[in-house]
C-alpha cells in the first residue's frame, strides 16, 4: 500500500560479525565478514527503543543515506536474524524454539536492543 | 523487569567469560566522554550511535555502571559550569536570550546523551537507585545555572521586570518569556513556584494594591469595575501566554483580592455611582459586571445583595407609606408592579437569575407591602379596575399577564383573608352590576387563587359564580311560566338569587318599591318559593340597577341607567314635577345617607342632572326641593347615572371591614388551636402560638395576643384546661 513510506523507511543494515572480544575497543576488534540486510526502520523502531533512537536521535545513522553498521559477536548472528524474524513476524523459528542455547542468545540480544516483547517471549519458551 | 529475569537465569557466566583488559573501562569511558563533548559542541551528526550505545551497554554489562554514571555527572557538571559563566557574561537584555539558547542546547544534548545511555538508564539506574539521566541533567542545570548565586536573583528580577513592563503597556518578547517559564516548569514544580510564581504573585499584589488605590480615588464605580475587569482578563491572558496556566487561578485571586475584595464596601456604596445609582438608572451592563466580579470573591454577592435589599426596603417603604401615593389604589399597585418588573429585569439581565437575589427581592416586597395595612384592599381594587368592563381594550393575554403579576403581589400579603374579604365585595359588585368584563378572566384569577391558597379560600367566590348561573336559569323559568300574564309595557325584572353566606353580608336595608315593580317582584317571589319550598327571599334593593326610558321637555328621549334607589326616586316624578326632600324620604324609605348620595348624583352632576335642585348647591340639605329637569340634554341616548363603582373605602367603612376580618379570624384561630391540641393533647403556650401561626400564615398572621384570648375562651368553654402543676401547659379535654 504505502509505497512512499516503504521508500523512506527502507534501510540497509551492515552486520559486522567479529571475534568474541567485546571487551576491547573497536579498533582492536577483527571484523570477520560483512553481511547486508534490508530492513524497514519503522517496523524495527516500533518494537525496539534501540532501533527507534538509532534511526532518529540525530547522530550519523539518522541520515537516511547512511549505511547502518551493527557490530556484533559472531556467535550472535543467528540470534540477531532470529530477533529480526521475531520483530517482523511476532514469532521465532521452530529450530530456535527447540534450542535452549539459541533461545538464551536471542533473549540476551533482545535485552541489549530492548525488544521487550521478545524477552517475554523467550522467558515463556524457556 | 527484564534485568531481573536475566539474572534469574545467570547465564552470563558461561556466555561472557571475560579476560578483562584492565584499561578497558578507562578506554571505553574516554570514547563516551569524547562523544558527550562532541554532542555539546553540536558535532553529534558525526558520531555513531551504534558504537556509543554498544560501548555504554558493554560498560554496564561488565559492572562499570558506577564509573559510567559518575563520569557522566562529572563531565556534565563541568560543562554546565562553563555555560554558567557564559550566561553570566551576557549583558542586560541578552541575559535571558543567552540563558534560553543555552537551555535549548542543553536539552538537545541531554536528549542524545540519554539515548546513548539508554541501557544504563534501564538497568543500572533503577538497581543502583540513581537519578535517571534526564532528571539528572535537569537537576544539574538547576543547581549549576538557574540557582547559581550569580544567576538566580538576576533571573527572578529580569522576569519580574518584564511583567511589570508589560503591565505598564510596553511590548515584551512573550515567546522568550514563555520559553524561560517553560524551563522553570520542567525543572520541577518546586523550582517554578519558588523562582517564579511566588515572587510573581507578591509583586503583583503590591502592584495592584497601589493601582487599585489610585483608581478608587479618581474613578467612579462603573469605571473602576471596567478597569478591574480588564486587569483580570489581562492577567488571565498573560499567564496563558507565558504558559504559566498553573498560576492562573492564583494571580486571579491576587487581582480579585487587591482590586475587589479589599474595596468591596467602598465600591458598592460609592456616592453618585455606586450600586444604588446603578439600580436607579437600570445600568444593566455595570450591574452585570459588578455581579460577575463580586461573585469571584467571598462575601461579594452578599455585599451587593445587602445594599440592594436595604435600598429596596427603603424605597418600598416610602412608596407604600406615602399618603400622597396611596390616594389612587390603582396607581399604588401599578407602582408596586413597576418596581417589581424593574428588579425582575435587573436580576434576569444582570444577576443571571441568581436565586438568592430573587429571594432577597421577594423578602423585601413582603416586608414593605405589609407595612401598609391597606395593601390587600388596594390590590383587590387594582384587579377590579382591570376586570371591570368597558374601561380599556385589553387583550386576554394582557389580562392574564397582569393577573399573574397581581398574584405575585398577592403572595407577599400576610393578610390574605383581608384580601379575600375585599375581593368578595368587589367581585360581588362586578357581578351584580354586570360590569365584569370577561367571565374567563374572572375564573382564571379564581383558579390562581385556588392553587395558591386551596379550595377553602375560593369556595365562596365560586359560590357567587354558581348563583349567577342559577339565576339565569331561574329567570328563564320565571318568564316561561308567566308568558300568559305578562303584558307589554310592564317593567321587565331580572332577579339574581344570592345564597346567604357566599356573598358579602350587607345590612339588609329595604325601601318602598314603586307599585309597578312591586307587582312583578311579588309574582317572582311566588314563583320562586313555589319551586323551592322552605326558602326565604329578601330583596337587596341597595345592590340593584334599572334602565328607565324617559322623555324630557322638548321630546328628547333618553334611556337612563340608574341604581334601584335612584329608580325609586325618579318614578316618583312620574306623578309630580316637584318634591321636597322630606316627601321623597317618606315615599321611598331609603336610608338617609344613601338617599343623599342618590340625589346628589341625580341633581348635582353636570350632564347628568335629570333633576333640578333648589337652592342650587353642592350638598343635599334636608329642606331642599327637587324638580324634574325638562331642559335636560345629553349627546348620548343612554345616560349612565351615579355608577356604583368600587371605590376606596372611607375611614369608617375601613374600620368596619377591619372589625369583620378580626371577627372572622376568631373561629379560624380557635379551630387551629383545637386541631393542634387534639393531636398533641398537652402543649405549652409558646408552642401553641408558634404552631397556630404556622398553620394560619397562608391566610394571615395571627396576633399572639389574640391567640391568647382565644385560648382563654376555649378554656372557659372547657375545650382546654390548664395543667394543675405547670400553669404554662394546656391540656386538651376530649
PDB file of N, CA and C in Angstrom, chain B residues 123-191:
ATOM      1  N   UNK B 123      18.738  -0.307  33.255  1.00  0.00           N
ATOM      2  CA  UNK B 123      19.175  -1.406  34.134  1.00  0.00           C
ATOM      3  C   UNK B 123      19.931  -0.903  35.364  1.00  0.00           C
ATOM      4  N   UNK B 124      21.006  -0.178  35.124  1.00  0.00           N
ATOM      5  CA  UNK B 124      21.849   0.228  36.249  1.00  0.00           C
ATOM      6  C   UNK B 124      21.149   1.245  37.169  1.00  0.00           C
ATOM      7  N   UNK B 125      20.532   2.248  36.565  1.00  0.00           N
ATOM      8  CA  UNK B 125      19.971   3.345  37.357  1.00  0.00           C
ATOM      9  C   UNK B 125      18.931   2.868  38.387  1.00  0.00           C
ATOM     10  N   UNK B 126      17.941   2.062  37.972  1.00  0.00           N
ATOM     11  CA  UNK B 126      16.971   1.627  38.987  1.00  0.00           C
ATOM     12  C   UNK B 126      17.612   0.737  40.050  1.00  0.00           C
ATOM     13  N   UNK B 127      18.510  -0.171  39.642  1.00  0.00           N
ATOM     14  CA  UNK B 127      19.032  -1.095  40.642  1.00  0.00           C
ATOM     15  C   UNK B 127      19.994  -0.380  41.590  1.00  0.00           C
ATOM     16  N   UNK B 128      20.705   0.642  41.099  1.00  0.00           N
ATOM     17  CA  UNK B 128      21.617   1.363  41.988  1.00  0.00           C
ATOM     18  C   UNK B 128      20.933   2.579  42.619  1.00  0.00           C
ATOM     19  N   UNK B 129      19.665   2.705  42.377  1.00  0.00           N
ATOM     20  CA  UNK B 129      18.859   3.819  42.921  1.00  0.00           C
ATOM     21  C   UNK B 129      19.467   5.181  42.634  1.00  0.00           C
ATOM     22  N   UNK B 130      19.820   5.358  41.359  1.00  0.00           N
ATOM     23  CA  UNK B 130      20.343   6.650  40.933  1.00  0.00           C
ATOM     24  C   UNK B 130      19.207   7.448  40.280  1.00  0.00           C
ATOM     25  N   UNK B 131      19.489   8.717  40.058  1.00  0.00           N
ATOM     26  CA  UNK B 131      18.527   9.551  39.350  1.00  0.00           C
ATOM     27  C   UNK B 131      18.649   9.265  37.853  1.00  0.00           C
ATOM     28  N   UNK B 132      17.533   9.050  37.173  1.00  0.00           N
ATOM     29  CA  UNK B 132      17.591   8.801  35.740  1.00  0.00           C
ATOM     30  C   UNK B 132      18.312   9.945  35.016  1.00  0.00           C
ATOM     31  N   UNK B 133      18.886   9.627  33.863  1.00  0.00           N
ATOM     32  CA  UNK B 133      19.749  10.575  33.181  1.00  0.00           C
ATOM     33  C   UNK B 133      19.047  11.906  32.898  1.00  0.00           C
ATOM     34  N   UNK B 134      17.805  11.817  32.423  1.00  0.00           N
ATOM     35  CA  UNK B 134      17.104  13.053  32.082  1.00  0.00           C
ATOM     36  C   UNK B 134      16.950  13.954  33.308  1.00  0.00           C
ATOM     37  N   UNK B 135      16.465  13.368  34.407  1.00  0.00           N
ATOM     38  CA  UNK B 135      16.277  14.158  35.629  1.00  0.00           C
ATOM     39  C   UNK B 135      17.616  14.663  36.144  1.00  0.00           C
ATOM     40  N   UNK B 136      18.622  13.821  36.003  1.00  0.00           N
ATOM     41  CA  UNK B 136      19.959  14.232  36.436  1.00  0.00           C
ATOM     42  C   UNK B 136      20.380  15.487  35.683  1.00  0.00           C
ATOM     43  N   UNK B 137      20.172  15.450  34.365  1.00  0.00           N
ATOM     44  CA  UNK B 137      20.532  16.599  33.536  1.00  0.00           C
ATOM     45  C   UNK B 137      19.797  17.852  33.970  1.00  0.00           C
ATOM     46  N   UNK B 138      18.508  17.698  34.291  1.00  0.00           N
ATOM     47  CA  UNK B 138      17.708  18.860  34.724  1.00  0.00           C
ATOM     48  C   UNK B 138      18.185  19.365  36.084  1.00  0.00           C
ATOM     49  N   UNK B 139      18.460  18.419  36.991  1.00  0.00           N
ATOM     50  CA  UNK B 139      18.916  18.825  38.318  1.00  0.00           C
ATOM     51  C   UNK B 139      20.244  19.567  38.243  1.00  0.00           C
ATOM     52  N   UNK B 140      21.146  19.044  37.404  1.00  0.00           N
ATOM     53  CA  UNK B 140      22.441  19.703  37.286  1.00  0.00           C
ATOM     54  C   UNK B 140      22.271  21.102  36.700  1.00  0.00           C
ATOM     55  N   UNK B 141      21.374  21.210  35.745  1.00  0.00           N
ATOM     56  CA  UNK B 141      21.090  22.528  35.158  1.00  0.00           C
ATOM     57  C   UNK B 141      20.556  23.471  36.232  1.00  0.00           C
ATOM     58  N   UNK B 142      19.608  22.918  37.016  1.00  0.00           N
ATOM     59  CA  UNK B 142      19.020  23.744  38.066  1.00  0.00           C
ATOM     60  C   UNK B 142      20.100  24.238  39.026  1.00  0.00           C
ATOM     61  N   UNK B 143      20.947  23.283  39.498  1.00  0.00           N
ATOM     62  CA  UNK B 143      21.901  23.645  40.544  1.00  0.00           C
ATOM     63  C   UNK B 143      23.051  24.496  40.018  1.00  0.00           C
ATOM     64  N   UNK B 144      23.449  24.252  38.773  1.00  0.00           N
ATOM     65  CA  UNK B 144      24.631  24.960  38.274  1.00  0.00           C
ATOM     66  C   UNK B 144      24.290  26.242  37.532  1.00  0.00           C
ATOM     67  N   UNK B 145      23.075  26.330  37.037  1.00  0.00           N
ATOM     68  CA  UNK B 145      22.718  27.520  36.260  1.00  0.00           C
ATOM     69  C   UNK B 145      21.653  28.342  36.988  1.00  0.00           C
ATOM     70  N   UNK B 146      20.426  27.771  37.000  1.00  0.00           N
ATOM     71  CA  UNK B 146      19.299  28.563  37.478  1.00  0.00           C
ATOM     72  C   UNK B 146      19.481  29.016  38.920  1.00  0.00           C
ATOM     73  N   UNK B 147      20.065  28.140  39.739  1.00  0.00           N
ATOM     74  CA  UNK B 147      20.202  28.528  41.145  1.00  0.00           C
ATOM     75  C   UNK B 147      21.634  28.892  41.508  1.00  0.00           C
ATOM     76  N   UNK B 148      22.433  29.118  40.492  1.00  0.00           N
ATOM     77  CA  UNK B 148      23.796  29.554  40.840  1.00  0.00           C
ATOM     78  C   UNK B 148      23.665  30.973  41.374  1.00  0.00           C
ATOM     79  N   UNK B 149      24.498  31.307  42.360  1.00  0.00           N
ATOM     80  CA  UNK B 149      24.302  32.584  43.076  1.00  0.00           C
ATOM     81  C   UNK B 149      24.254  33.786  42.144  1.00  0.00           C
ATOM     82  N   UNK B 150      25.017  33.723  41.057  1.00  0.00           N
ATOM     83  CA  UNK B 150      25.054  34.913  40.213  1.00  0.00           C
ATOM     84  C   UNK B 150      23.887  34.993  39.244  1.00  0.00           C
ATOM     85  N   UNK B 151      23.180  33.889  39.122  1.00  0.00           N
ATOM     86  CA  UNK B 151      22.087  33.888  38.141  1.00  0.00           C
ATOM     87  C   UNK B 151      20.714  33.963  38.794  1.00  0.00           C
ATOM     88  N   UNK B 152      20.540  33.262  39.913  1.00  0.00           N
ATOM     89  CA  UNK B 152      19.208  33.108  40.481  1.00  0.00           C
ATOM     90  C   UNK B 152      18.458  34.431  40.653  1.00  0.00           C
ATOM     91  N   UNK B 153      19.065  35.364  41.368  1.00  0.00           N
ATOM     92  CA  UNK B 153      18.366  36.623  41.651  1.00  0.00           C
ATOM     93  C   UNK B 153      18.173  37.434  40.374  1.00  0.00           C
ATOM     94  N   UNK B 154      19.187  37.373  39.511  1.00  0.00           N
ATOM     95  CA  UNK B 154      19.111  38.147  38.272  1.00  0.00           C
ATOM     96  C   UNK B 154      17.969  37.644  37.397  1.00  0.00           C
ATOM     97  N   UNK B 155      17.857  36.318  37.363  1.00  0.00           N
ATOM     98  CA  UNK B 155      16.785  35.726  36.564  1.00  0.00           C
ATOM     99  C   UNK B 155      15.431  36.182  37.091  1.00  0.00           C
ATOM    100  N   UNK B 156      15.260  36.068  38.402  1.00  0.00           N
ATOM    101  CA  UNK B 156      13.982  36.443  39.016  1.00  0.00           C
ATOM    102  C   UNK B 156      13.655  37.907  38.705  1.00  0.00           C
ATOM    103  N   UNK B 157      14.622  38.778  38.937  1.00  0.00           N
ATOM    104  CA  UNK B 157      14.365  40.203  38.724  1.00  0.00           C
ATOM    105  C   UNK B 157      14.065  40.519  37.271  1.00  0.00           C
ATOM    106  N   UNK B 158      14.794  39.824  36.376  1.00  0.00           N
ATOM    107  CA  UNK B 158      14.551  40.078  34.958  1.00  0.00           C
ATOM    108  C   UNK B 158      13.122  39.711  34.589  1.00  0.00           C
ATOM    109  N   UNK B 159      12.690  38.547  35.060  1.00  0.00           N
ATOM    110  CA  UNK B 159      11.332  38.109  34.739  1.00  0.00           C
ATOM    111  C   UNK B 159      10.302  39.094  35.283  1.00  0.00           C
ATOM    112  N   UNK B 160      10.482  39.472  36.550  1.00  0.00           N
ATOM    113  CA  UNK B 160       9.505  40.357  37.172  1.00  0.00           C
ATOM    114  C   UNK B 160       9.491  41.728  36.497  1.00  0.00           C
ATOM    115  N   UNK B 161      10.670  42.144  36.067  1.00  0.00           N
ATOM    116  CA  UNK B 161      10.748  43.442  35.414  1.00  0.00           C
ATOM    117  C   UNK B 161       9.990  43.406  34.087  1.00  0.00           C
ATOM    118  N   UNK B 162      10.120  42.287  33.386  1.00  0.00           N
ATOM    119  CA  UNK B 162       9.400  42.157  32.126  1.00  0.00           C
ATOM    120  C   UNK B 162       7.886  42.207  32.360  1.00  0.00           C
ATOM    121  N   UNK B 163       7.429  41.498  33.403  1.00  0.00           N
ATOM    122  CA  UNK B 163       5.997  41.509  33.717  1.00  0.00           C
ATOM    123  C   UNK B 163       5.539  42.931  33.990  1.00  0.00           C
ATOM    124  N   UNK B 164       6.308  43.610  34.827  1.00  0.00           N
ATOM    125  CA  UNK B 164       5.974  44.979  35.194  1.00  0.00           C
ATOM    126  C   UNK B 164       5.905  45.871  33.952  1.00  0.00           C
ATOM    127  N   UNK B 165       6.887  45.667  33.059  1.00  0.00           N
ATOM    128  CA  UNK B 165       6.893  46.493  31.862  1.00  0.00           C
ATOM    129  C   UNK B 165       5.683  46.199  30.995  1.00  0.00           C
ATOM    130  N   UNK B 166       5.315  44.943  30.925  1.00  0.00           N
ATOM    131  CA  UNK B 166       4.153  44.622  30.117  1.00  0.00           C
ATOM    132  C   UNK B 166       2.884  45.205  30.741  1.00  0.00           C
ATOM    133  N   UNK B 167       2.806  45.168  32.070  1.00  0.00           N
ATOM    134  CA  UNK B 167       1.618  45.719  32.746  1.00  0.00           C
ATOM    135  C   UNK B 167       1.479  47.211  32.490  1.00  0.00           C
ATOM    136  N   UNK B 168       2.599  47.884  32.348  1.00  0.00           N
ATOM    137  CA  UNK B 168       2.501  49.326  32.140  1.00  0.00           C
ATOM    138  C   UNK B 168       2.427  49.663  30.663  1.00  0.00           C
ATOM    139  N   UNK B 169       2.189  48.647  29.830  1.00  0.00           N
ATOM    140  CA  UNK B 169       1.851  48.931  28.445  1.00  0.00           C
ATOM    141  C   UNK B 169       2.941  48.674  27.434  1.00  0.00           C
ATOM    142  N   UNK B 170       4.126  48.269  27.863  1.00  0.00           N
ATOM    143  CA  UNK B 170       5.189  48.012  26.890  1.00  0.00           C
ATOM    144  C   UNK B 170       4.977  46.646  26.236  1.00  0.00           C
ATOM    145  N   UNK B 171       5.579  46.485  25.067  1.00  0.00           N
ATOM    146  CA  UNK B 171       5.515  45.189  24.403  1.00  0.00           C
ATOM    147  C   UNK B 171       6.801  44.443  24.716  1.00  0.00           C
ATOM    148  N   UNK B 172       6.652  43.223  25.203  1.00  0.00           N
ATOM    149  CA  UNK B 172       7.861  42.470  25.540  1.00  0.00           C
ATOM    150  C   UNK B 172       7.894  41.209  24.682  1.00  0.00           C
ATOM    151  N   UNK B 173       9.025  40.525  24.703  1.00  0.00           N
ATOM    152  CA  UNK B 173       9.153  39.287  23.941  1.00  0.00           C
ATOM    153  C   UNK B 173       8.489  38.154  24.712  1.00  0.00           C
ATOM    154  N   UNK B 174       7.232  37.955  24.384  1.00  0.00           N
ATOM    155  CA  UNK B 174       6.480  36.958  25.140  1.00  0.00           C
ATOM    156  C   UNK B 174       6.988  35.543  24.876  1.00  0.00           C
ATOM    157  N   UNK B 175       7.475  35.301  23.645  1.00  0.00           N
ATOM    158  CA  UNK B 175       7.968  33.967  23.307  1.00  0.00           C
ATOM    159  C   UNK B 175       9.125  33.588  24.212  1.00  0.00           C
ATOM    160  N   UNK B 176      10.044  34.549  24.418  1.00  0.00           N
ATOM    161  CA  UNK B 176      11.202  34.293  25.270  1.00  0.00           C
ATOM    162  C   UNK B 176      10.744  34.006  26.695  1.00  0.00           C
ATOM    163  N   UNK B 177       9.844  34.861  27.157  1.00  0.00           N
ATOM    164  CA  UNK B 177       9.278  34.716  28.493  1.00  0.00           C
ATOM    165  C   UNK B 177       8.693  33.327  28.662  1.00  0.00           C
ATOM    166  N   UNK B 178       7.939  32.956  27.636  1.00  0.00           N
ATOM    167  CA  UNK B 178       7.264  31.669  27.669  1.00  0.00           C
ATOM    168  C   UNK B 178       8.289  30.529  27.757  1.00  0.00           C
ATOM    169  N   UNK B 179       9.363  30.619  26.965  1.00  0.00           N
ATOM    170  CA  UNK B 179      10.362  29.552  26.973  1.00  0.00           C
ATOM    171  C   UNK B 179      11.039  29.440  28.332  1.00  0.00           C
ATOM    172  N   UNK B 180      11.382  30.602  28.894  1.00  0.00           N
ATOM    173  CA  UNK B 180      12.093  30.571  30.167  1.00  0.00           C
ATOM    174  C   UNK B 180      11.188  29.994  31.259  1.00  0.00           C
ATOM    175  N   UNK B 181       9.900  30.384  31.215  1.00  0.00           N
ATOM    176  CA  UNK B 181       8.979  29.845  32.225  1.00  0.00           C
ATOM    177  C   UNK B 181       8.774  28.348  32.011  1.00  0.00           C
ATOM    178  N   UNK B 182       8.716  27.996  30.735  1.00  0.00           N
ATOM    179  CA  UNK B 182       8.622  26.573  30.407  1.00  0.00           C
ATOM    180  C   UNK B 182       9.813  25.821  31.022  1.00  0.00           C
ATOM    181  N   UNK B 183      10.976  26.421  30.933  1.00  0.00           N
ATOM    182  CA  UNK B 183      12.170  25.799  31.512  1.00  0.00           C
ATOM    183  C   UNK B 183      11.997  25.610  33.017  1.00  0.00           C
ATOM    184  N   UNK B 184      11.559  26.669  33.697  1.00  0.00           N
ATOM    185  CA  UNK B 184      11.391  26.566  35.150  1.00  0.00           C
ATOM    186  C   UNK B 184      10.398  25.466  35.486  1.00  0.00           C
ATOM    187  N   UNK B 185       9.335  25.359  34.658  1.00  0.00           N
ATOM    188  CA  UNK B 185       8.343  24.319  34.910  1.00  0.00           C
ATOM    189  C   UNK B 185       8.958  22.938  34.742  1.00  0.00           C
ATOM    190  N   UNK B 186       9.825  22.811  33.727  1.00  0.00           N
ATOM    191  CA  UNK B 186      10.428  21.498  33.503  1.00  0.00           C
ATOM    192  C   UNK B 186      11.379  21.126  34.621  1.00  0.00           C
ATOM    193  N   UNK B 187      11.948  22.114  35.270  1.00  0.00           N
ATOM    194  CA  UNK B 187      12.876  21.826  36.366  1.00  0.00           C
ATOM    195  C   UNK B 187      12.135  21.384  37.627  1.00  0.00           C
ATOM    196  N   UNK B 188      10.828  21.313  37.537  1.00  0.00           N
ATOM    197  CA  UNK B 188      10.058  20.805  38.678  1.00  0.00           C
ATOM    198  C   UNK B 188       9.173  21.866  39.279  1.00  0.00           C
ATOM    199  N   UNK B 189       8.038  21.447  39.850  1.00  0.00           N
ATOM    200  CA  UNK B 189       7.073  22.408  40.420  1.00  0.00           C
ATOM    201  C   UNK B 189       7.718  23.273  41.492  1.00  0.00           C
ATOM    202  N   UNK B 190       8.653  22.699  42.212  1.00  0.00           N
ATOM    203  CA  UNK B 190       9.310  23.420  43.284  1.00  0.00           C
ATOM    204  C   UNK B 190      10.068  24.631  42.745  1.00  0.00           C
ATOM    205  N   UNK B 191      10.829  24.408  41.653  1.00  0.00           N
ATOM    206  CA  UNK B 191      11.598  25.498  41.059  1.00  0.00           C
ATOM    207  C   UNK B 191      10.656  26.560  40.516  1.00  0.00           C
TER     208      UNK B 191
END
